[in-house]
Tab-separated table of C-alpha atoms and ligand atoms in Angstrom:
chain	number	residue	atom	x	y	z
G	1	MET	CA	69.318	-40.348	-40.261
G	2	LYS	CA	65.556	-40.279	-40.714
G	3	GLY	CA	65.036	-44.041	-40.663
G	4	THR	CA	66.524	-44.593	-37.236
G	5	THR	CA	64.069	-42.530	-35.200
G	6	SER	CA	62.006	-44.577	-32.764
G	7	ALA	CA	59.088	-42.127	-32.807
G	8	GLY	CA	55.946	-43.363	-34.535
G	9	ALA	CA	53.973	-41.437	-37.117
G	10	GLN	CA	52.207	-38.302	-35.889
G	11	ARG	CA	48.799	-39.899	-36.325
G	12	LEU	CA	49.727	-42.605	-33.835
G	13	GLY	CA	50.536	-39.913	-31.301
G	14	LEU	CA	46.915	-38.743	-31.542
G	15	ILE	CA	45.521	-41.883	-29.989
G	16	PRO	CA	45.873	-43.036	-26.388
G	17	PRO	CA	47.131	-46.578	-25.754
G	18	TYR	CA	44.340	-49.148	-26.186
G	19	LEU	CA	42.748	-49.440	-22.748
G	20	PHE	CA	42.612	-53.205	-22.691
G	21	ALA	CA	46.287	-53.513	-23.593
G	22	GLU	CA	47.131	-51.365	-20.557
G	23	ILE	CA	44.904	-53.300	-18.183
G	24	ASP	CA	46.176	-56.595	-19.517
G	25	ARG	CA	49.716	-55.540	-18.649
G	26	LYS	CA	48.689	-54.865	-15.050
G	27	VAL	CA	46.799	-58.152	-14.763
G	28	GLN	CA	49.794	-60.085	-16.151
G	29	GLU	CA	51.981	-58.429	-13.521
G	30	LYS	CA	49.639	-59.615	-10.745
G	31	LYS	CA	49.570	-63.121	-12.169
G	32	ARG	CA	53.365	-63.241	-12.287
G	33	ALA	CA	53.311	-62.256	-8.621
G	34	GLY	CA	51.165	-65.336	-7.932
G	35	VAL	CA	47.736	-63.679	-7.624
G	36	ASP	CA	44.797	-65.782	-8.892
G	37	VAL	CA	43.172	-62.981	-10.879
G	38	ILE	CA	39.559	-63.444	-11.994
G	39	SER	CA	39.029	-61.411	-15.141
G	40	LEU	CA	35.636	-59.825	-15.647
G	41	GLY	CA	37.300	-57.125	-17.688
G	42	ILE	CA	36.905	-58.073	-21.313
G	43	GLY	CA	33.734	-59.030	-23.161
G	44	ASP	CA	34.912	-62.346	-24.546
G	45	PRO	CA	32.517	-65.312	-24.204
G	46	ASP	CA	33.859	-68.161	-22.051
G	47	LEU	CA	31.448	-70.625	-23.675
G	48	PRO	CA	32.932	-72.535	-26.633
G	49	THR	CA	31.915	-72.118	-30.261
G	50	PRO	CA	29.149	-74.689	-30.999
G	51	GLN	CA	30.631	-78.001	-32.165
G	52	ARG	CA	28.740	-78.079	-35.496
G	53	ILE	CA	30.589	-74.877	-36.473
G	54	VAL	CA	33.978	-76.215	-35.358
G	55	SER	CA	33.357	-79.404	-37.354
G	56	VAL	CA	32.696	-77.474	-40.560
G	57	LEU	CA	35.917	-75.521	-40.034
G	58	GLN	CA	37.883	-78.752	-39.502
G	59	GLU	CA	36.594	-80.235	-42.717
G	60	ALA	CA	36.981	-77.030	-44.712
G	61	ALA	CA	40.511	-76.527	-43.415
G	62	ALA	CA	41.517	-79.883	-44.933
G	63	ASP	CA	40.229	-78.916	-48.393
G	64	PRO	CA	42.965	-77.450	-50.616
G	65	ALA	CA	40.326	-75.372	-52.413
G	66	ASN	CA	40.274	-73.243	-49.265
G	67	HIS	CA	44.043	-72.810	-49.042
G	68	ARG	CA	44.339	-70.124	-51.697
G	69	TYR	CA	43.599	-66.399	-51.535
G	70	PRO	CA	39.916	-65.887	-50.836
G	71	SER	CA	37.765	-63.365	-52.712
G	72	TYR	CA	38.052	-59.809	-51.392
G	73	PHE	CA	34.292	-59.614	-51.114
G	74	GLY	CA	33.573	-62.933	-49.408
G	75	LEU	CA	32.037	-66.134	-50.768
G	76	ALA	CA	28.722	-65.555	-52.549
G	77	GLU	CA	27.329	-68.341	-50.335
G	78	LEU	CA	28.289	-66.364	-47.229
G	79	ARG	CA	26.692	-63.144	-48.473
G	80	GLU	CA	23.559	-65.151	-49.289
G	81	ALA	CA	23.546	-66.753	-45.827
G	82	ILE	CA	23.824	-63.288	-44.263
G	83	ALA	CA	20.953	-61.961	-46.407
G	84	HIS	CA	18.851	-64.996	-45.470
G	85	TRP	CA	19.646	-64.527	-41.758
G	86	TYR	CA	18.652	-60.851	-41.981
G	87	ARG	CA	15.365	-61.687	-43.664
G	88	GLU	CA	14.502	-64.359	-41.091
G	89	ARG	CA	15.585	-62.335	-38.086
G	90	PHE	CA	14.496	-58.796	-39.007
G	91	ARG	CA	12.216	-59.137	-42.073
G	92	VAL	CA	14.738	-56.931	-43.864
G	93	THR	CA	15.825	-57.589	-47.467
G	94	LEU	CA	19.441	-56.989	-48.455
G	95	ASP	CA	20.993	-57.591	-51.871
G	96	PRO	CA	23.794	-60.111	-51.238
G	97	ALA	CA	25.708	-58.887	-54.299
G	98	THR	CA	25.913	-55.206	-53.387
G	99	GLU	CA	24.662	-54.522	-49.870
G	100	ILE	CA	26.743	-56.953	-47.790
G	101	LEU	CA	30.515	-57.098	-47.235
G	102	PRO	CA	32.052	-59.730	-44.924
G	103	THR	CA	34.825	-58.357	-42.689
G	104	LEU	CA	37.579	-59.706	-40.446
G	105	GLY	CA	35.395	-59.249	-37.381
G	106	SER	CA	33.359	-56.085	-37.117
G	107	LYS	CA	36.345	-54.167	-35.675
G	108	ASP	CA	37.849	-54.402	-39.173
G	109	GLY	CA	34.856	-52.624	-40.683
G	110	ILE	CA	34.466	-50.143	-37.829
G	111	SER	CA	38.104	-49.069	-37.768
G	112	HIS	CA	38.341	-48.738	-41.541
G	113	VAL	CA	35.060	-47.078	-42.473
G	114	PRO	CA	36.432	-43.569	-41.723
G	115	LEU	CA	39.373	-44.189	-44.077
G	116	ALA	CA	36.850	-44.879	-46.822
G	117	LEU	CA	34.352	-42.109	-46.055
G	118	VAL	CA	35.923	-39.329	-43.958
G	119	ASP	CA	38.098	-36.478	-45.221
G	120	PRO	CA	40.454	-34.476	-42.979
G	121	GLY	CA	38.369	-31.973	-41.021
G	122	ASP	CA	35.093	-33.905	-41.360
G	123	VAL	CA	33.282	-34.391	-38.076
G	124	VAL	CA	32.613	-37.902	-36.760
G	125	LEU	CA	29.907	-38.057	-34.079
G	126	ALA	CA	30.751	-40.679	-31.462
G	127	PRO	CA	29.055	-41.745	-28.215
G	128	ASP	CA	30.911	-41.356	-24.910
G	129	PRO	CA	31.171	-43.703	-23.075
G	130	GLY	CA	31.659	-45.938	-26.097
G	131	TYR	CA	33.735	-48.503	-27.938
G	132	THR	CA	37.009	-46.609	-28.318
G	133	VAL	CA	37.517	-47.566	-31.954
G	134	TYR	CA	34.872	-45.042	-33.113
G	135	VAL	CA	37.111	-42.181	-31.970
G	136	THR	CA	40.501	-43.665	-32.822
G	137	GLY	CA	39.285	-44.702	-36.288
G	138	ALA	CA	38.138	-41.137	-36.908
G	139	LEU	CA	41.482	-39.726	-35.728
G	140	MET	CA	43.485	-42.086	-37.946
G	141	ALA	CA	41.545	-40.750	-40.929
G	142	GLY	CA	42.216	-37.128	-39.952
G	143	GLY	CA	38.593	-36.684	-38.912
G	144	GLU	CA	37.458	-34.596	-35.999
G	145	PRO	CA	35.613	-36.625	-33.353
G	146	TYR	CA	32.681	-34.859	-31.705
G	147	ILE	CA	31.565	-36.471	-28.490
G	148	MET	CA	27.878	-37.257	-27.926
G	149	PRO	CA	27.584	-37.772	-24.149
G	150	LEU	CA	25.519	-40.748	-22.977
G	151	GLU	CA	23.916	-40.012	-19.647
G	152	PRO	CA	21.758	-41.994	-17.225
G	153	GLN	CA	18.952	-39.420	-17.154
G	154	ASN	CA	18.592	-39.953	-20.916
G	155	HIS	CA	18.744	-43.767	-20.569
G	156	TRP	CA	22.261	-43.693	-22.084
G	157	LEU	CA	20.948	-42.444	-25.442
G	158	PRO	CA	22.644	-39.385	-26.997
G	159	ASP	CA	20.688	-36.121	-27.075
G	160	LEU	CA	20.854	-35.475	-30.811
G	161	ASP	CA	19.134	-32.111	-30.486
G	162	ALA	CA	22.062	-30.893	-28.355
G	163	ILE	CA	24.449	-31.237	-31.318
G	164	PRO	CA	25.152	-27.707	-32.618
G	165	ALA	CA	23.763	-27.155	-36.128
G	166	ALA	CA	27.174	-26.104	-37.470
G	167	THR	CA	28.697	-29.352	-36.179
G	168	ALA	CA	25.898	-31.431	-37.671
G	169	GLU	CA	26.488	-29.738	-41.031
G	170	ARG	CA	30.177	-30.727	-40.960
G	171	ALA	CA	29.487	-34.261	-39.775
G	172	ARG	CA	30.082	-37.142	-42.144
G	173	LEU	CA	29.458	-40.100	-39.825
G	174	MET	CA	27.451	-40.801	-36.690
G	175	TRP	CA	28.155	-43.878	-34.564
G	176	LEU	CA	25.431	-45.583	-32.567
G	177	ASN	CA	25.700	-48.924	-30.760
G	178	TYR	CA	22.593	-50.620	-29.323
G	179	PRO	CA	22.413	-52.848	-27.396
G	180	ASN	CA	25.240	-50.787	-25.974
G	181	ASN	CA	28.726	-51.563	-24.830
G	182	PRO	CA	29.610	-50.524	-22.097
G	183	THR	CA	26.287	-49.348	-20.608
G	184	ALA	CA	24.104	-52.351	-21.606
G	185	ALA	CA	21.426	-49.811	-22.611
G	186	VAL	CA	18.962	-50.554	-25.409
G	187	ALA	CA	17.395	-48.233	-27.971
G	188	ASP	CA	13.689	-48.132	-28.723
G	189	ARG	CA	12.151	-47.600	-32.139
G	190	ALA	CA	11.357	-43.931	-31.466
G	191	PHE	CA	15.005	-43.111	-30.773
G	192	LEU	CA	16.239	-44.914	-33.894
G	193	GLU	CA	13.587	-43.121	-35.981
G	194	HIS	CA	14.794	-39.810	-34.595
G	195	ALA	CA	18.413	-40.712	-35.413
G	196	VAL	CA	17.530	-41.717	-38.987
G	197	ASP	CA	15.591	-38.492	-39.456
G	198	PHE	CA	18.464	-36.419	-38.015
G	199	CYS	CA	21.048	-38.068	-40.275
G	200	ARG	CA	18.848	-37.689	-43.370
G	201	ARG	CA	18.337	-33.987	-42.679
G	202	HIS	CA	22.064	-33.356	-42.206
G	203	GLY	CA	23.436	-35.741	-44.835
G	204	ILE	CA	25.221	-37.904	-42.266
G	205	VAL	CA	26.046	-41.600	-42.729
G	206	LEU	CA	24.508	-43.406	-39.762
G	207	CYS	CA	26.759	-46.281	-38.660
G	208	HIS	CA	25.033	-48.710	-36.333
G	209	ASP	CA	27.347	-51.133	-34.553
G	210	ALA	CA	25.144	-54.083	-33.594
G	211	PRO	CA	27.248	-57.027	-32.361
G	212	TYR	CA	24.881	-57.598	-29.414
G	213	SER	CA	21.662	-57.787	-31.439
G	214	GLU	CA	21.239	-61.455	-30.409
G	215	ILE	CA	22.417	-61.181	-26.793
G	216	ALA	CA	19.138	-60.198	-25.142
G	217	PHE	CA	16.943	-61.605	-22.391
G	218	ASP	CA	13.373	-62.273	-21.316
G	219	GLY	CA	11.986	-62.193	-24.844
G	220	TYR	CA	13.453	-58.795	-25.722
G	221	ARG	CA	14.493	-58.658	-29.408
G	222	PRO	CA	16.756	-55.729	-30.355
G	223	LEU	CA	15.947	-53.914	-33.598
G	224	SER	CA	18.067	-53.740	-36.710
G	225	LEU	CA	18.623	-50.186	-37.932
G	226	PHE	CA	17.073	-51.323	-41.227
G	227	GLU	CA	13.737	-52.008	-39.569
G	228	ILE	CA	13.409	-48.211	-39.461
G	229	ASP	CA	11.854	-46.490	-42.500
G	230	GLY	CA	14.421	-44.556	-44.509
G	231	ALA	CA	17.423	-46.114	-42.754
G	232	ASN	CA	18.496	-47.807	-45.985
G	233	GLU	CA	19.099	-44.330	-47.455
G	234	VAL	CA	21.546	-43.246	-44.741
G	235	GLY	CA	22.758	-46.271	-42.936
G	236	LEU	CA	25.331	-48.954	-42.481
G	237	GLU	CA	25.035	-51.717	-39.917
G	238	PHE	CA	27.967	-53.684	-38.504
G	239	HIS	CA	27.446	-57.229	-37.292
G	240	SER	CA	29.675	-59.898	-35.920
G	241	LEU	CA	29.632	-63.620	-35.221
G	242	SER	CA	31.901	-62.971	-32.216
G	243	LYS	CA	29.241	-62.523	-29.566
G	244	THR	CA	26.346	-64.430	-31.150
G	245	TYR	CA	28.212	-67.730	-31.638
G	246	ASN	CA	31.147	-67.341	-29.214
G	247	MET	CA	33.541	-66.784	-32.124
G	248	THR	CA	35.691	-63.834	-31.015
G	249	GLY	CA	38.885	-65.615	-32.009
G	250	TRP	CA	37.685	-66.470	-35.523
G	251	ARG	CA	37.559	-62.892	-36.804
G	252	ILE	CA	34.454	-62.754	-38.927
G	253	GLY	CA	31.588	-60.286	-39.218
G	254	TRP	CA	30.108	-58.020	-41.857
G	255	VAL	CA	28.992	-54.539	-42.777
G	256	CYS	CA	25.762	-54.063	-44.697
G	257	GLY	CA	23.596	-51.277	-46.017
G	258	ARG	CA	23.715	-48.674	-48.773
G	259	ALA	CA	25.399	-50.239	-51.812
G	260	ASP	CA	27.589	-47.251	-52.744
G	261	LEU	CA	28.958	-47.002	-49.193
G	262	VAL	CA	29.542	-50.750	-48.952
G	263	ALA	CA	31.407	-50.581	-52.286
G	264	LEU	CA	33.701	-47.820	-50.999
G	265	ILE	CA	34.610	-49.844	-47.899
G	266	GLY	CA	35.228	-52.841	-50.165
G	267	GLN	CA	37.468	-50.756	-52.418
G	268	LEU	CA	39.519	-49.593	-49.426
G	269	LYS	CA	39.831	-53.089	-48.005
G	270	THR	CA	41.187	-54.560	-51.241
G	271	ASN	CA	44.249	-52.444	-50.443
G	272	ILE	CA	44.536	-53.561	-46.813
G	273	ASP	CA	43.712	-57.253	-46.411
G	274	SER	CA	43.150	-60.170	-48.724
G	275	GLY	CA	39.867	-61.493	-47.469
G	276	ILE	CA	38.823	-64.030	-44.852
G	277	PHE	CA	40.180	-67.608	-44.716
G	278	GLN	CA	37.552	-69.506	-46.695
G	279	ALA	CA	37.305	-72.293	-44.153
G	280	VAL	CA	36.212	-69.674	-41.610
G	281	GLN	CA	33.630	-68.415	-44.115
G	282	TRP	CA	32.171	-71.914	-44.520
G	283	ALA	CA	31.989	-72.187	-40.745
G	284	ALA	CA	30.218	-68.824	-40.608
G	285	ILE	CA	27.663	-70.063	-43.158
G	286	GLU	CA	27.049	-73.090	-40.925
G	287	ALA	CA	26.666	-70.759	-37.920
G	288	LEU	CA	24.102	-68.497	-39.592
G	289	ASN	CA	22.076	-71.324	-41.126
G	290	GLY	CA	21.903	-73.381	-37.945
G	291	GLY	CA	19.169	-71.566	-36.080
G	292	GLU	CA	19.437	-69.826	-32.763
G	293	ASP	CA	19.053	-72.561	-30.145
G	294	GLU	CA	22.668	-72.260	-28.999
G	295	THR	CA	22.480	-68.484	-28.801
G	296	ARG	CA	19.265	-68.644	-26.769
G	297	ALA	CA	20.904	-71.185	-24.436
G	298	ALA	CA	23.944	-68.917	-23.991
G	299	CYS	CA	21.612	-66.029	-23.198
G	300	GLU	CA	19.989	-68.135	-20.454
G	301	VAL	CA	23.448	-68.548	-18.945
G	302	TYR	CA	24.193	-64.814	-19.177
G	303	ALA	CA	20.796	-63.916	-17.694
G	304	ARG	CA	21.399	-66.223	-14.728
G	305	ARG	CA	24.845	-64.704	-14.185
G	306	HIS	CA	23.417	-61.185	-14.473
G	307	ARG	CA	20.972	-62.001	-11.667
G	308	LEU	CA	23.829	-63.286	-9.491
G	309	VAL	CA	25.862	-60.101	-10.054
G	310	ALA	CA	22.871	-57.809	-9.464
G	311	ASP	CA	21.926	-59.695	-6.270
G	312	THR	CA	25.512	-59.487	-5.007
G	313	LEU	CA	25.956	-55.786	-5.757
G	314	ASN	CA	22.518	-54.956	-4.383
G	315	SER	CA	23.317	-56.784	-1.136
G	316	LEU	CA	26.396	-54.532	-0.868
G	317	GLY	CA	24.393	-51.344	-1.185
G	318	TRP	CA	24.077	-50.864	-4.949
G	319	SER	CA	20.707	-50.569	-6.561
G	320	ILE	CA	20.900	-52.027	-10.064
G	321	LYS	CA	18.625	-54.039	-12.320
G	322	PRO	CA	19.893	-56.896	-14.500
G	323	PRO	CA	20.234	-55.534	-18.072
G	324	ARG	CA	17.897	-56.423	-20.941
G	325	ALA	CA	20.776	-57.145	-23.327
G	326	THR	CA	24.572	-57.635	-23.647
G	327	PHE	CA	26.797	-59.534	-21.234
G	328	TYR	CA	27.804	-56.401	-19.336
G	329	VAL	CA	26.852	-54.923	-16.012
G	330	TRP	CA	27.382	-51.152	-15.837
G	331	ALA	CA	27.263	-49.752	-12.337
G	332	PRO	CA	28.336	-46.643	-10.428
G	333	VAL	CA	31.542	-46.747	-8.369
G	334	PRO	CA	31.115	-46.197	-4.616
G	335	SER	CA	31.471	-42.635	-3.386
G	336	GLY	CA	35.019	-41.602	-2.596
G	337	TYR	CA	36.459	-43.354	-5.660
G	338	ASP	CA	37.008	-42.436	-9.267
G	339	SER	CA	36.678	-45.312	-11.706
G	340	ILE	CA	40.382	-46.069	-12.104
G	341	ARG	CA	40.981	-45.993	-8.344
G	342	PHE	CA	38.005	-48.280	-7.760
G	343	ALA	CA	39.109	-50.801	-10.407
G	344	SER	CA	42.659	-50.775	-8.979
G	345	HIS	CA	41.282	-51.222	-5.456
G	346	VAL	CA	39.227	-54.251	-6.519
G	347	LEU	CA	42.184	-55.785	-8.364
G	348	ASP	CA	44.632	-55.139	-5.526
G	349	GLU	CA	42.348	-56.175	-2.659
G	350	VAL	CA	40.496	-59.211	-4.040
G	351	GLY	CA	42.133	-60.022	-7.379
G	352	VAL	CA	39.091	-59.305	-9.529
G	353	ASN	CA	39.594	-57.404	-12.765
G	354	ILE	CA	36.842	-54.988	-13.783
G	355	THR	CA	36.997	-52.138	-16.292
G	356	PRO	CA	36.995	-48.490	-15.186
G	357	GLY	CA	34.276	-46.541	-16.978
G	358	VAL	CA	36.633	-43.720	-17.907
G	359	GLY	CA	38.387	-46.151	-20.253
G	360	PHE	CA	35.349	-45.749	-22.525
G	361	GLY	CA	35.562	-41.961	-22.487
G	362	ALA	CA	35.346	-39.083	-20.019
G	363	HIS	CA	31.582	-39.519	-19.601
G	364	GLY	CA	32.159	-43.064	-18.332
G	365	GLU	CA	33.816	-41.615	-15.222
G	366	GLY	CA	32.028	-42.646	-12.046
G	367	TYR	CA	31.108	-46.090	-13.409
G	368	PHE	CA	32.642	-49.504	-13.925
G	369	ARG	CA	31.871	-52.308	-16.340
G	370	LEU	CA	31.855	-55.956	-15.420
G	371	SER	CA	31.502	-58.718	-18.006
G	372	VAL	CA	29.696	-61.958	-17.088
G	373	THR	CA	31.779	-63.958	-19.588
G	374	ALA	CA	33.635	-65.950	-16.934
G	375	PRO	CA	32.787	-69.592	-16.142
G	376	ASP	CA	30.055	-69.917	-13.474
G	377	ALA	CA	32.432	-71.129	-10.754
G	378	ARG	CA	34.828	-68.232	-11.377
G	379	LEU	CA	32.027	-65.682	-11.409
G	380	GLU	CA	30.652	-67.109	-8.147
G	381	GLU	CA	34.129	-66.915	-6.614
G	382	ALA	CA	34.463	-63.318	-7.845
G	383	MET	CA	31.150	-62.409	-6.224
G	384	ALA	CA	32.222	-64.080	-2.958
G	385	ARG	CA	35.394	-61.995	-3.076
G	386	LEU	CA	33.457	-58.774	-3.721
G	387	ARG	CA	31.453	-59.473	-0.554
G	388	ARG	CA	34.752	-59.339	1.348
G	389	LEU	CA	35.824	-56.061	-0.258
G	390	LYS	CA	36.276	-53.126	2.127
G	391	LEU	CA	34.879	-49.983	0.568
D	1	LIG	C1	32.882	-56.829	-29.400
D	1	LIG	C2	32.552	-55.547	-30.061
D	1	LIG	C3	32.887	-55.296	-31.390
D	1	LIG	C4	33.838	-56.092	-32.232
D	1	LIG	O1	33.715	-57.364	-32.348
D	1	LIG	P1	34.524	-58.188	-33.433
D	1	LIG	O2	35.086	-59.323	-32.655
D	1	LIG	O3	35.594	-57.350	-34.052
D	1	LIG	O4	33.516	-58.600	-34.421
D	1	LIG	C5	32.442	-54.140	-31.975
D	1	LIG	N1	31.741	-53.243	-31.299
D	1	LIG	C6	31.424	-53.416	-30.017
D	1	LIG	C7	30.646	-52.367	-29.321
D	1	LIG	C8	31.827	-54.567	-29.351
D	1	LIG	O5	31.546	-54.716	-28.055
């Protein structure tokens, strides 16, 4: 009987188990065994969502007008708040009616964009190491991922000129993500100009995943893709409130850019979800309209923690600089370890959870990622424990 098989669909067999689900299982096991695990594994802000945003949600949640199905395309007020934020932050003009689509967190947009734009056999260019959803999203759509290695000698930027011409011709999408998870690298204007030019020449949709655009230090302000001339002809940009306003649990972000592409993603999503709880949308409007004092204050906290981690690792023989953006530290594993063995060693010996670089792709081997999104006291304790680690 067909219906009784326990095997999933073939497409599910194409994708490896989600790294963080695997690691979480191991951490839970340790906790059950009584170990006080400090998790620096996942990039999930420990700081709370600012109270003014929570208050708007509380009020909006009590209003029956928000209890019904929301619009598929988001409240007009939210799209206008996003357009206003973009203009203030980047001096970029977007049409709120056609060039902006709110999403259930940016992962919603990122995972679904290949279903809207990629046909079986189309190539999807994805950075490695990188956010795993770029590759799994492509596979779910029957696309063919092509890995663009990120390497330290190239400042963790892909070498676009190394992509074979025949591959570029078959490519439908290119993923870029700066400031970058997991490497904390940033992209300069010249690189983004080169990427826009490359994608225009080859007819590729350039998808820029930018959830860390506001998490930057010492006066550094990351660029929007749309600050680059011609990007509006080829590009989509994915943003999120998750990292900027400590709202990972709220599930709200957006995709913006070329109107015809945004419309196709919208068309797909009308068949998948039924929009974003309106109370959350009102809270998002409050977030975007409220200025950036809280975000700047959070960045001060991250910058201080980055210095603590860099000082600790450097005193143990590493040689790293605090990053210019993101809440990640990306560092090489000590010699004699691969990244999974090193992460297991750290978890087993001192109860600190870090992420093996290989979890972000084969080119992440030899590195680990540590997130400074743990409360100060826990991060300090984790650093004290690392000082006791035998390598
Ligand atoms: C956190 C993150 C996202 C997704 O965030 P959402 O919570 O879904 O908005 C997307 N891309 C990268 C690279 C991230 O680190």
